[in-house]
Short mmCIF file of C-alpha atoms in Angstrom, two decimals:
data_model
loop_
_atom_site.label_atom_id
_atom_site.label_comp_id
_atom_site.label_asym_id
_atom_site.label_seq_id
_atom_site.Cartn_x
_atom_site.Cartn_y
_atom_site.Cartn_z
CA MET A 787 82.42 110.67 93.09
CA GLY A 788 80.51 110.42 89.82
CA LEU A 789 82.40 110.30 86.56
CA VAL A 790 81.16 113.71 85.51
CA CYS A 791 83.62 116.24 84.05
CA GLY A 792 87.36 115.99 84.06
CA ILE A 793 89.98 118.53 84.94
CA ALA A 794 93.71 118.51 84.44
CA GLY A 795 96.52 120.87 85.33
CA LEU A 796 100.19 120.68 84.48
CA PHE A 797 103.01 122.86 85.77
CA SER A 798 106.50 122.42 84.35
CA LYS A 799 109.64 122.33 86.45
CA SER A 800 112.02 121.65 83.57
CA ALA A 801 112.71 122.97 80.06
CA PRO A 802 111.82 119.71 78.22
CA ILE A 803 108.38 119.60 79.88
CA GLU A 804 107.80 123.29 79.12
CA GLU A 805 108.62 122.76 75.43
CA GLN A 806 106.21 119.81 75.19
CA LEU A 807 103.58 121.02 77.63
CA GLY A 808 100.80 121.21 75.02
CA ALA A 809 101.44 117.61 73.98
CA HIS A 810 101.42 116.42 77.57
CA LEU A 811 98.20 118.31 78.35
CA SER A 812 96.63 116.86 75.20
CA ALA A 813 97.43 113.35 76.41
CA MET A 814 95.97 114.12 79.84
CA LEU A 815 92.72 115.54 78.40
CA SER A 816 92.32 112.63 75.99
CA GLN A 817 92.42 110.27 78.98
CA LEU A 818 89.50 112.22 80.47
CA ALA A 819 87.36 112.08 77.32
CA ASP A 820 84.73 109.77 78.79
CA ARG A 821 84.31 112.06 81.81
CA GLY A 822 83.49 114.96 79.52
CA PRO A 823 82.65 114.47 75.86
CA ASP A 824 80.52 117.63 75.50
CA SER A 825 83.12 120.37 75.41
CA THR A 826 86.79 120.95 76.00
CA GLY A 827 88.87 123.94 76.95
CA VAL A 828 92.36 124.92 77.96
CA ALA A 829 94.14 127.87 79.51
CA LEU A 830 97.77 128.04 78.45
CA TYR A 831 100.33 130.28 80.13
CA ARG A 832 103.13 131.12 77.69
CA ASP A 833 105.02 133.77 75.70
CA PRO A 834 104.61 136.81 77.97
CA ALA A 835 103.57 139.98 76.16
CA PRO A 836 106.15 142.80 76.21
CA ALA A 837 105.83 145.34 79.03
CA GLY A 838 102.95 147.70 78.32
CA SER A 839 101.22 145.19 76.01
CA CYS A 840 98.58 142.58 76.63
CA LYS A 841 97.54 139.30 75.04
CA VAL A 842 93.93 138.95 73.94
CA SER A 843 92.23 135.67 73.06
CA LEU A 844 89.03 136.10 71.04
CA PHE A 845 86.34 133.73 69.81
CA SER A 846 84.03 134.25 66.85
CA ASP A 847 81.11 132.04 65.87
CA GLU A 848 81.36 133.19 62.25
CA ALA A 849 82.58 130.69 59.66
CA ASP A 850 85.46 132.84 58.42
CA PRO A 851 85.99 135.73 60.84
CA PRO A 852 87.78 138.81 59.45
CA TRP A 853 90.70 138.52 61.89
CA SER A 854 93.16 140.39 59.62
CA GLU A 855 90.82 143.37 59.41
CA LEU A 856 90.58 143.35 63.19
CA ALA A 857 94.38 143.35 63.39
CA GLY A 858 94.38 146.45 61.19
CA GLU A 859 91.83 148.20 63.40
CA LEU A 860 93.73 147.32 66.57
CA SER A 861 96.95 148.62 65.04
CA GLU A 862 95.26 151.86 64.01
CA GLU A 863 93.83 152.37 67.48
CA PHE A 864 96.70 151.19 69.71
CA GLY A 865 99.77 151.02 67.45
CA PRO A 866 101.42 148.00 65.83
CA GLY A 867 101.13 144.76 67.76
CA ASP A 868 101.12 141.11 66.84
CA GLY A 869 98.54 138.70 65.48
CA PRO A 870 96.25 137.25 64.54
CA GLN A 871 97.53 133.82 65.51
CA VAL A 872 94.48 131.81 64.49
CA ARG A 873 93.58 128.50 66.15
CA ALA A 874 90.31 127.05 64.88
CA SER A 875 87.52 129.46 65.96
CA HIS A 876 89.87 131.57 68.11
CA ALA A 877 92.50 134.20 67.41
CA LEU A 878 95.22 135.67 69.59
CA PHE A 879 96.46 139.25 69.40
CA VAL A 880 99.21 141.09 71.24
CA VAL A 881 98.17 144.72 71.63
CA PRO A 882 100.52 147.49 72.83
CA ALA A 883 98.08 148.93 75.38
CA ALA A 884 96.67 148.34 78.85
CA ALA A 885 94.21 145.46 79.15
CA ALA A 886 91.36 147.68 80.39
CA ALA A 887 91.63 149.98 77.38
CA VAL A 888 91.65 147.08 74.91
CA GLN A 889 88.73 145.41 76.69
CA ALA A 890 86.65 148.61 76.58
CA TRP A 891 87.46 149.19 72.90
CA LEU A 892 86.54 145.61 71.95
CA ARG A 893 83.23 145.79 73.81
CA HIS A 894 82.33 149.03 72.05
CA ARG A 895 83.57 148.24 68.54
CA HIS A 896 83.15 144.46 68.35
CA PRO A 897 80.38 143.29 70.65
CA GLU A 898 79.95 140.27 68.34
CA LEU A 899 83.33 138.87 69.45
CA ARG A 900 83.72 136.93 72.68
CA LEU A 901 86.72 137.85 74.84
CA MET A 902 88.04 134.53 76.14
CA SER A 903 91.01 135.81 78.11
CA ILE A 904 93.21 138.83 78.54
CA GLY A 905 96.47 139.28 80.37
CA GLU A 906 100.23 139.09 80.07
CA ARG A 907 100.55 135.30 79.58
CA ILE A 908 97.15 133.61 79.46
CA GLU A 909 95.53 132.14 76.33
CA ILE A 910 92.13 130.45 76.66
CA TYR A 911 90.75 128.20 73.92
CA LYS A 912 87.48 126.33 74.35
CA GLU A 913 84.85 124.77 72.15
CA ALA A 914 82.01 122.27 72.15
CA GLY A 915 83.25 118.78 71.30
CA ASP A 916 85.28 115.81 72.43
CA PRO A 917 88.79 116.48 73.81
CA ARG A 918 90.46 114.20 71.27
CA ASP A 919 89.01 116.27 68.40
CA PHE A 920 89.69 119.51 70.24
CA VAL A 921 93.42 118.95 70.75
CA ALA A 922 93.82 118.14 67.04
CA ARG A 923 91.70 121.08 65.84
CA PHE A 924 93.54 123.59 68.02
CA GLY A 925 97.01 122.14 67.33
CA LEU A 926 97.62 121.84 71.04
CA ALA A 927 100.36 119.23 70.71
CA GLY A 928 102.79 121.73 69.20
CA VAL A 929 102.44 124.37 71.90
CA SER A 930 104.93 125.13 74.65
CA ALA A 931 103.82 126.63 77.97
CA THR A 932 105.07 127.07 81.52
CA HIS A 933 101.78 125.71 82.90
CA ALA A 934 98.24 125.03 81.76
CA LEU A 935 94.81 123.91 82.88
CA GLY A 936 92.23 121.97 80.93
CA HIS A 937 88.67 120.79 81.29
CA THR A 938 86.47 118.17 79.67
CA ARG A 939 82.79 118.91 80.28
CA MET A 940 79.77 116.71 80.72
CA ALA A 941 77.03 119.29 80.82
CA THR A 942 74.67 119.01 83.77
CA GLU A 943 73.73 122.58 84.78
CA SER A 944 73.46 124.47 81.52
CA ARG A 945 73.74 124.24 77.75
CA VAL A 946 76.58 122.95 75.58
CA THR A 947 78.11 125.97 73.88
CA THR A 948 81.54 127.56 73.70
CA GLU A 949 80.38 130.19 76.19
CA HIS A 950 79.34 127.50 78.67
CA SER A 951 82.67 125.70 78.37
CA HIS A 952 85.51 125.96 80.82
CA PRO A 953 87.97 127.53 81.65
CA PHE A 954 86.20 130.70 82.72
CA SER A 955 88.31 133.84 82.77
CA THR A 956 88.23 135.47 86.18
CA GLY A 957 90.35 138.52 85.50
CA LEU A 958 93.76 139.38 84.10
CA ASP A 959 95.75 136.16 83.65
CA LEU A 960 93.27 134.32 85.89
CA CYS A 961 91.00 131.42 85.04
CA LEU A 962 88.92 128.76 86.74
CA VAL A 963 88.05 125.18 85.83
CA HIS A 964 85.51 123.29 87.88
CA ASN A 965 84.36 119.74 88.39
CA GLY A 966 81.08 119.64 90.27
CA SER A 967 77.93 121.67 90.55
CA LEU A 968 76.91 124.63 92.67
CA SER A 969 73.46 124.95 94.19
CA ASN A 970 73.41 128.60 95.32
CA HIS A 971 74.62 130.12 92.06
CA ASN A 972 71.42 131.98 91.19
CA ARG A 973 71.35 134.03 94.36
CA LEU A 974 75.11 134.53 94.37
CA ARG A 975 74.96 135.71 90.73
CA ALA A 976 72.38 138.33 91.69
CA GLU A 977 74.47 139.47 94.67
CA LEU A 978 77.64 139.70 92.60
CA ALA A 979 75.80 141.53 89.80
CA ARG A 980 74.89 144.20 92.37
CA GLU A 981 78.62 144.49 93.11
CA GLY A 982 79.23 145.17 89.42
CA ILE A 983 80.43 141.74 88.29
CA GLU A 984 79.19 140.92 84.77
CA PHE A 985 78.03 137.48 83.64
CA GLN A 986 77.71 136.16 80.10
CA THR A 987 75.79 132.94 80.81
CA ASP A 988 73.54 131.13 83.31
CA ASN A 989 76.39 128.72 84.12
CA ASP A 990 77.19 127.91 87.75
CA THR A 991 80.97 127.88 87.27
CA GLU A 992 80.91 131.36 85.82
CA VAL A 993 79.43 132.48 89.15
CA ALA A 994 82.35 130.90 91.02
CA ALA A 995 84.72 132.65 88.63
CA GLY A 996 82.87 135.93 89.22
CA TYR A 997 83.04 135.36 92.96
CA LEU A 998 86.84 134.97 92.79
CA THR A 999 87.09 138.08 90.59
CA TRP A 1000 85.08 140.01 93.17
CA ARG A 1001 87.11 138.78 96.16
CA LEU A 1002 90.37 139.60 94.38
CA SER A 1003 89.05 143.08 93.54
CA GLN A 1004 88.36 143.56 97.26
CA GLY A 1005 92.05 143.03 98.01
CA ASP A 1006 92.15 139.32 98.80
CA ASP A 1007 95.09 137.29 97.59
CA LEU A 1008 94.26 134.11 95.68
CA GLU A 1009 94.47 131.87 98.71
CA GLN A 1010 92.15 134.15 100.73
CA ALA A 1011 89.70 134.32 97.81
CA LEU A 1012 89.65 130.54 97.54
CA ARG A 1013 89.18 130.12 101.27
CA GLY A 1014 86.14 132.41 100.94
CA CYS A 1015 84.59 129.78 98.65
CA LEU A 1016 84.42 127.40 101.60
CA ASP A 1017 81.98 129.78 103.34
CA ASP A 1018 80.09 131.30 100.45
CA LEU A 1019 79.64 128.55 97.86
CA ASP A 1020 77.14 125.77 98.38
CA GLY A 1021 77.66 122.68 96.29
CA PHE A 1022 80.23 120.24 95.05
CA TYR A 1023 83.48 121.37 93.57
CA THR A 1024 87.02 120.62 92.78
CA PHE A 1025 88.44 123.91 91.52
CA ALA A 1026 91.70 124.53 89.71
CA VAL A 1027 92.65 128.17 89.32
CA GLY A 1028 95.34 129.32 86.89
CA THR A 1029 97.42 132.42 87.57
CA ALA A 1030 100.22 134.12 85.62
CA ASP A 1031 102.83 132.22 87.60
CA GLY A 1032 101.15 128.99 88.71
CA PHE A 1033 97.98 127.27 89.77
CA ALA A 1034 95.96 126.46 92.86
CA VAL A 1035 93.59 123.62 93.73
CA LEU A 1036 90.68 123.49 96.19
CA ARG A 1037 88.13 120.74 96.93
CA ASP A 1038 84.90 121.36 98.80
CA PRO A 1039 84.88 120.18 102.43
CA ILE A 1040 82.67 117.17 101.68
CA ALA A 1041 84.98 116.19 98.83
CA CYS A 1042 82.38 114.69 96.52
CA LYS A 1043 84.48 115.30 93.46
CA PRO A 1044 87.74 113.45 92.93
CA ALA A 1045 91.22 114.88 92.54
CA VAL A 1046 94.69 113.42 92.41
CA MET A 1047 97.93 115.34 92.57
CA ALA A 1048 101.41 114.24 91.65
CA GLU A 1049 104.85 115.78 91.68
CA SER A 1050 108.03 114.62 89.99
CA ASP A 1051 111.40 116.36 89.55
CA ASP A 1052 110.12 117.71 86.22
CA TRP A 1053 106.46 118.61 86.80
CA VAL A 1054 103.52 119.05 89.14
CA ALA A 1055 100.17 117.72 87.92
CA MET A 1056 96.59 117.57 89.12
CA ALA A 1057 93.77 115.65 87.53
CA SER A 1058 90.38 114.18 88.26
CA GLU A 1059 91.92 110.73 88.01
CA TYR A 1060 95.29 109.05 88.04
CA ARG A 1061 94.89 107.72 84.48
CA ALA A 1062 95.35 111.30 83.22
CA ILE A 1063 98.61 111.54 85.17
CA ALA A 1064 99.81 108.07 84.13
CA VAL A 1065 100.52 109.41 80.63
CA LEU A 1066 103.17 111.86 81.89
CA PRO A 1067 106.86 110.93 81.70
CA GLY A 1068 108.07 109.51 85.00
CA ALA A 1069 104.56 109.15 86.47
CA ASP A 1070 105.54 105.78 87.96
CA GLU A 1071 108.17 107.44 90.10
CA ALA A 1072 106.21 110.59 91.00
CA GLU A 1073 104.96 111.33 94.48
CA LEU A 1074 101.20 110.84 94.38
CA TRP A 1075 98.49 112.00 96.77
CA GLU A 1076 94.83 112.94 97.08
CA PRO A 1077 94.39 116.60 98.06
CA GLU A 1078 92.60 117.00 101.37
CA PRO A 1079 89.12 118.52 101.40
CA GLY A 1080 88.90 122.23 102.18
CA ARG A 1081 92.62 122.87 101.83
CA VAL A 1082 94.21 125.20 99.27
CA TYR A 1083 97.19 123.80 97.37
CA SER A 1084 99.24 126.12 95.17
CA TRP A 1085 102.38 126.19 93.06
CA GLN A 1086 104.20 129.19 91.66
CA HIS A 1087 107.05 129.71 89.25
CA ALA A 1088 109.66 132.21 90.29
CA MET A 1089 108.79 134.86 87.74
CA VAL A 1090 111.37 137.12 86.15
CA SER A 1091 109.74 140.27 84.90
CA MET B 669 98.74 72.48 94.22
CA SER B 670 99.54 70.75 90.95
CA PRO B 671 102.33 72.14 88.73
CA ALA B 672 99.76 73.36 86.21
CA GLU B 673 98.04 75.48 88.83
CA ALA B 674 101.29 77.02 89.96
CA VAL B 675 101.78 78.77 86.61
CA THR B 676 101.13 82.50 86.78
CA GLU B 677 99.23 84.00 83.85
CA SER B 678 100.59 87.38 82.85
CA VAL B 679 98.24 89.96 81.41
CA ASP B 680 99.46 93.29 80.03
CA LEU B 681 96.75 95.96 80.01
CA ALA B 682 98.79 97.86 77.44
CA ALA B 683 98.01 94.94 75.11
CA ILE B 684 94.45 93.86 75.99
CA THR B 685 91.43 95.72 77.39
CA VAL B 686 90.11 95.55 80.94
CA ARG B 687 86.96 93.93 79.56
CA GLU B 688 89.00 91.11 77.99
CA LEU B 689 90.90 90.59 81.25
CA ASN B 690 87.69 90.53 83.30
CA GLN B 691 86.03 88.11 80.89
CA ARG B 692 88.96 85.73 81.22
CA LEU B 693 88.72 85.98 85.01
CA HIS B 694 84.94 85.46 84.94
CA GLN B 695 85.28 82.29 82.85
CA LEU B 696 87.54 80.57 85.41
CA GLU B 697 86.39 77.24 86.77
CA PRO B 698 86.29 76.88 90.56
CA GLY B 699 89.76 76.37 92.05
CA ALA B 700 93.06 78.16 92.42
CA SER B 701 94.80 80.12 89.68
CA SER B 702 97.42 82.83 89.67
CA TRP B 703 97.41 86.06 87.64
CA ARG B 704 99.71 89.03 87.27
CA VAL B 705 98.38 92.20 85.66
CA THR B 706 100.79 94.87 84.40
CA ASN B 707 100.28 98.42 83.11
CA PRO B 708 96.98 99.16 84.89
CA ASN B 709 97.70 102.93 84.52
CA GLY B 710 94.67 103.98 86.52
CA ALA B 711 92.13 102.00 84.47
CA HIS B 712 88.69 101.45 86.00
CA SER B 713 86.98 98.23 87.11
CA ILE B 714 90.01 95.95 87.01
CA ALA B 715 89.33 92.45 88.41
CA VAL B 716 85.68 93.16 89.18
CA GLY B 717 83.15 90.41 89.82
CA LEU B 718 85.54 87.49 90.43
CA ASP B 719 83.96 84.25 91.63
CA SER B 720 86.77 81.70 92.04
CA GLU B 721 89.82 81.19 94.25
CA ALA B 722 92.03 83.13 91.82
CA GLU B 723 94.97 85.16 93.10
CA VAL B 724 95.35 88.34 91.08
CA GLU B 725 98.27 90.68 91.56
CA ILE B 726 98.07 94.09 89.89
CA ASP B 727 101.38 95.80 89.35
CA GLY B 728 100.70 99.54 89.53
CA HIS B 729 98.01 102.14 90.30
CA VAL B 730 94.36 101.38 89.50
CA GLY B 731 91.35 103.66 88.91
CA TYR B 732 87.75 103.37 90.14
CA TYR B 733 86.01 100.26 91.46
CA CYS B 734 88.90 97.78 91.48
CA ALA B 735 87.96 94.31 92.81
CA GLY B 736 84.32 95.22 93.32
CA MET B 737 81.78 92.46 94.05
CA ASN B 738 84.61 90.03 94.79
CA LYS B 739 83.81 86.46 95.87
CA LEU B 740 86.48 83.98 97.01
CA ALA B 741 89.38 85.58 95.09
CA THR B 742 92.42 87.38 96.44
CA VAL B 743 93.27 90.65 94.67
CA ARG B 744 96.45 92.52 95.52
CA VAL B 745 97.16 96.02 94.18
CA ARG B 746 100.83 96.94 94.24
CA GLY B 747 100.03 100.63 94.06
CA ASN B 748 97.27 103.12 94.87
CA CYS B 749 93.53 102.80 94.18
CA GLY B 750 91.01 105.31 92.90
CA PRO B 751 87.50 105.65 94.39
CA GLY B 752 85.42 102.64 95.35
CA VAL B 753 88.00 99.86 95.73
CA ALA B 754 86.46 96.57 96.92
CA GLU B 755 82.85 97.79 96.89
CA ASN B 756 80.13 95.25 97.65
CA VAL B 757 82.60 92.45 98.33
CA MET B 758 81.00 89.16 99.38
CA SER B 759 84.08 87.17 100.42
CA GLY B 760 87.78 86.74 99.65
CA LYS B 761 90.53 89.26 100.25
CA VAL B 762 91.63 92.54 98.70
CA VAL B 763 95.00 94.02 99.65
CA VAL B 764 96.15 97.50 98.62
CA ASP B 765 99.84 98.18 99.15
CA GLY B 766 99.47 101.94 98.65
CA ASP B 767 96.69 104.43 99.44
CA ALA B 768 93.00 104.15 98.57
CA SER B 769 90.69 107.00 97.54
CA GLN B 770 87.10 107.55 98.66
CA ALA B 771 84.54 104.92 99.63
CA ALA B 772 87.01 102.06 100.00
CA GLY B 773 85.18 98.88 100.99
CA ALA B 774 81.74 100.48 100.66
CA SER B 775 78.81 98.14 101.38
CA GLY B 776 81.06 95.09 101.78
CA ARG B 777 79.14 92.05 103.03
CA GLY B 778 82.04 89.72 103.83
CA GLY B 779 85.71 89.05 103.26
CA LEU B 780 88.64 91.28 104.12
CA LEU B 781 90.02 94.55 102.74
CA VAL B 782 93.54 95.50 103.81
CA ILE B 783 94.91 98.95 102.95
CA ARG B 784 98.57 99.20 103.86
CA GLY B 785 98.64 102.95 103.23
CA SER B 786 95.81 105.35 104.07
CA ALA B 787 92.23 105.68 102.83
CA SER B 788 90.42 108.97 102.22
CA ALA B 789 86.77 109.94 102.83
CA ARG B 790 83.88 107.54 103.46
CA CYS B 791 85.96 104.40 104.00
CA GLY B 792 83.60 101.54 104.88
CA ILE B 793 80.44 103.55 104.15
CA SER B 794 77.31 101.39 104.57
CA LEU B 795 79.44 98.42 105.58
CA LYS B 796 77.39 95.23 105.85
CA GLY B 797 79.80 92.64 107.23
CA MET B 798 83.26 92.93 105.71
CA ASP B 799 86.41 93.46 107.78
CA ILE B 800 88.50 96.49 106.80
CA VAL B 801 92.04 96.93 108.13
CA VAL B 802 93.76 100.21 107.29
CA HIS B 803 97.38 100.46 108.42
CA GLY B 804 97.42 104.25 107.97
CA SER B 805 94.68 106.84 108.51
CA ILE B 806 91.19 107.34 107.11
CA GLY B 807 89.47 110.55 106.00
CA HIS B 808 86.15 112.03 107.06
CA ALA B 809 82.85 110.14 107.37
CA GLY B 810 84.49 106.74 107.85
CA ALA B 811 82.01 103.90 108.46
CA PHE B 812 79.05 106.20 107.71
CA MET B 813 75.83 104.26 108.38
CA ALA B 814 77.84 101.06 108.74
CA GLN B 815 75.56 98.20 109.71
CA ARG B 816 77.78 95.22 110.38
CA GLY B 817 81.47 94.27 110.12
CA THR B 818 84.60 95.94 111.47
CA VAL B 819 86.89 98.81 110.56
CA LEU B 820 90.34 98.89 112.16
CA VAL B 821 92.48 102.00 111.68
CA GLY B 822 96.17 101.96 112.58
CA GLY B 823 96.49 105.75 112.25
CA ASP B 824 93.99 108.58 112.74
CA ALA B 825 90.34 108.94 111.72
CA GLY B 826 88.87 112.14 110.22
CA GLU B 827 85.73 114.06 111.21
CA ASP B 828 82.35 112.36 111.64
CA LEU B 829 83.60 108.85 112.26
CA GLY B 830 80.74 106.37 112.42
CA ASP B 831 77.98 108.88 111.72
CA SER B 832 74.56 107.20 112.04
CA ILE B 833 76.26 103.87 112.65
CA TYR B 834 74.31 100.67 113.31
CA GLU B 835 76.15 97.61 114.65
CA ALA B 836 79.55 97.79 112.90
CA ARG B 837 82.54 97.89 115.28
CA LEU B 838 85.30 100.45 114.87
CA TYR B 839 88.82 100.31 116.31
CA VAL B 840 91.17 103.29 116.02
CA ARG B 841 94.75 103.44 117.28
CA GLY B 842 95.41 107.15 116.69
CA LYS B 843 93.39 110.35 117.08
CA VAL B 844 89.76 110.68 116.08
CA ALA B 845 89.06 114.18 114.73
CA GLY B 846 85.39 113.86 115.68
CA LEU B 847 82.63 111.30 116.11
CA GLY B 848 79.48 111.46 113.98
CA ALA B 849 75.89 111.39 115.21
CA ASP B 850 75.14 108.49 117.57
CA CYS B 851 78.73 107.19 117.52
CA ILE B 852 80.43 106.85 120.92
CA GLU B 853 83.53 105.35 122.43
CA LYS B 854 82.89 101.93 123.98
CA GLU B 855 84.71 99.67 126.40
CA ILE B 856 86.98 96.95 125.18
CA GLY B 857 86.05 93.54 126.54
CA ASP B 858 87.60 90.13 126.01
CA GLU B 859 85.61 89.50 122.83
CA HIS B 860 86.87 92.81 121.42
CA ARG B 861 90.47 92.02 122.34
CA ALA B 862 90.11 88.70 120.55
CA GLU B 863 88.59 90.46 117.56
CA LEU B 864 91.45 93.00 117.51
CA GLU B 865 94.00 90.19 117.51
CA ARG B 866 92.16 88.43 114.71
CA LEU B 867 91.99 91.61 112.59
CA LEU B 868 95.63 92.59 113.21
CA SER B 869 96.79 89.14 112.26
CA ALA B 870 94.56 88.84 109.18
CA GLY B 871 95.49 92.35 108.06
CA GLU B 872 99.23 91.91 108.72
CA ALA B 873 99.12 95.09 110.78
CA PRO B 874 102.11 95.41 113.13
CA PHE B 875 100.31 97.03 116.08
CA ASP B 876 99.74 96.21 119.74
CA PRO B 877 96.04 95.44 120.36
CA GLY B 878 96.31 97.37 123.63
CA GLU B 879 96.83 100.65 121.72
CA PHE B 880 93.35 100.70 120.17
CA ARG B 881 90.11 102.35 121.30
CA ARG B 882 86.72 101.08 120.27
CA TYR B 883 83.80 103.06 118.86
CA GLY B 884 80.27 102.03 117.98
CA SER B 885 76.62 102.94 118.06
CA ALA B 886 74.95 104.57 121.07
CA ARG B 887 71.76 103.01 119.63
CA ARG B 888 69.73 106.17 120.19
CA LEU B 889 69.27 107.03 116.53
CA TYR B 890 67.77 103.81 115.20
CA THR B 891 65.30 101.35 116.64
CA PHE B 892 67.55 98.90 118.37
CA ASP B 893 65.93 95.88 119.96
CA VAL B 894 68.20 93.77 122.13
CA ASP B 895 66.36 90.65 120.98
CA ASN B 896 67.82 91.26 117.52
CA ALA B 897 71.41 91.78 118.74
CA GLY B 898 72.35 88.33 117.48
CA ALA B 899 71.40 89.29 113.95
CA TYR B 900 74.45 91.54 113.63
#
């Protein structure tokens, strides 16, 4: 129950919340600043790419990355797309090709760039620093989204870098944020590596993300994959997992890490603490509860595609 | 009570900080006073460390550690509580109208905690003498290693109730998902019936004492000496 790391998720049930979702998430994350001043990250689900295209979120540690040149190269390779939409150290591109092809091309041609997320709707932005600075630097307040997850990190298990920040991408349109710490991540990382899952860091949460990626690749649905965590992960966790159409929440059976959920007519929210929910419109009237340990909670939008 | 004492001080936490509120409460002279706190919005450590007969009513949901280390005062939360409400309480009374998160009433040495809703995991962990009355249910590991005091639960109790318990007494009206190590069901004698009536009355819990079952230590896990029974 320590005050280490904060997570927040917001899922809109009405058009006004969707339009202002970035502003609401910013307010939530700012409330969690003292739980996690080391780094901040968000996964936004918004603006679906046209059929046959994918959205790619990239990070560069260069001072002035040549994003326009990259746009030209992408267009030459895959045909005209969209982007760059630059936010601080990140840029978003819409590429008229399958995700796997774009991913392979990027790895070959631009190994210096970090792929933060890829999918139809997801956009991940994350960076070392306090959430209040982060939301300003990334212009989060002006962004609309159907749903989003965020994380404020107090580093305990590994270094403070963008790569060690949450959310961790776990596959197309999937991401994971985590409050807690895992104790069997070294062995699990080695086992998953043998199964072909790749890791970029020594971070424990990335192993949980890799575990979910692996389970999903074996044919599990998200709920089955999360239930697998109860058997295979050793440690403390509250997880929030973002998907193209919603999000899911799971706490470890001992429930060392806090979580509060709330639902109003206009939104569903989860957070490490109520004070991050208190900033949402109508929080006073919302139904409020603590998710039970070891139980998967999930919400989905009815998707039209 | 003189007219001056009957005045209720209003404090808006949208206007002043929790630290300012707590300092004002800490500076109170002995004797009664009445306080109403608005806009708590989940803030931590509200009304912690009181040491007078103040009555403090908090209008909304609070965060971690509300009313911790309380002495003499009465704190009422008209909402839900985050983790660690009424930890290490020495005396006085804490009432939560809504639900409480983990470790409610942890390590309490005296006084009374009433939760009109439910409490989650580890309610009454390491209890050292306080009475806890929960109208609803409690989560897993309730009364873990509880040494002295009572926990009364109007609803159900989660897994591992009373794990490694010493001499605290537990009363549960509903189902117990599972008892922890060295915790067993015990008979209800006259002294326990009297205690149930006292707790139900003090905790304003509308239940029939005859509906409760009692749990406590089998005394196989720690070195219990009957000569020391009076110490608990």
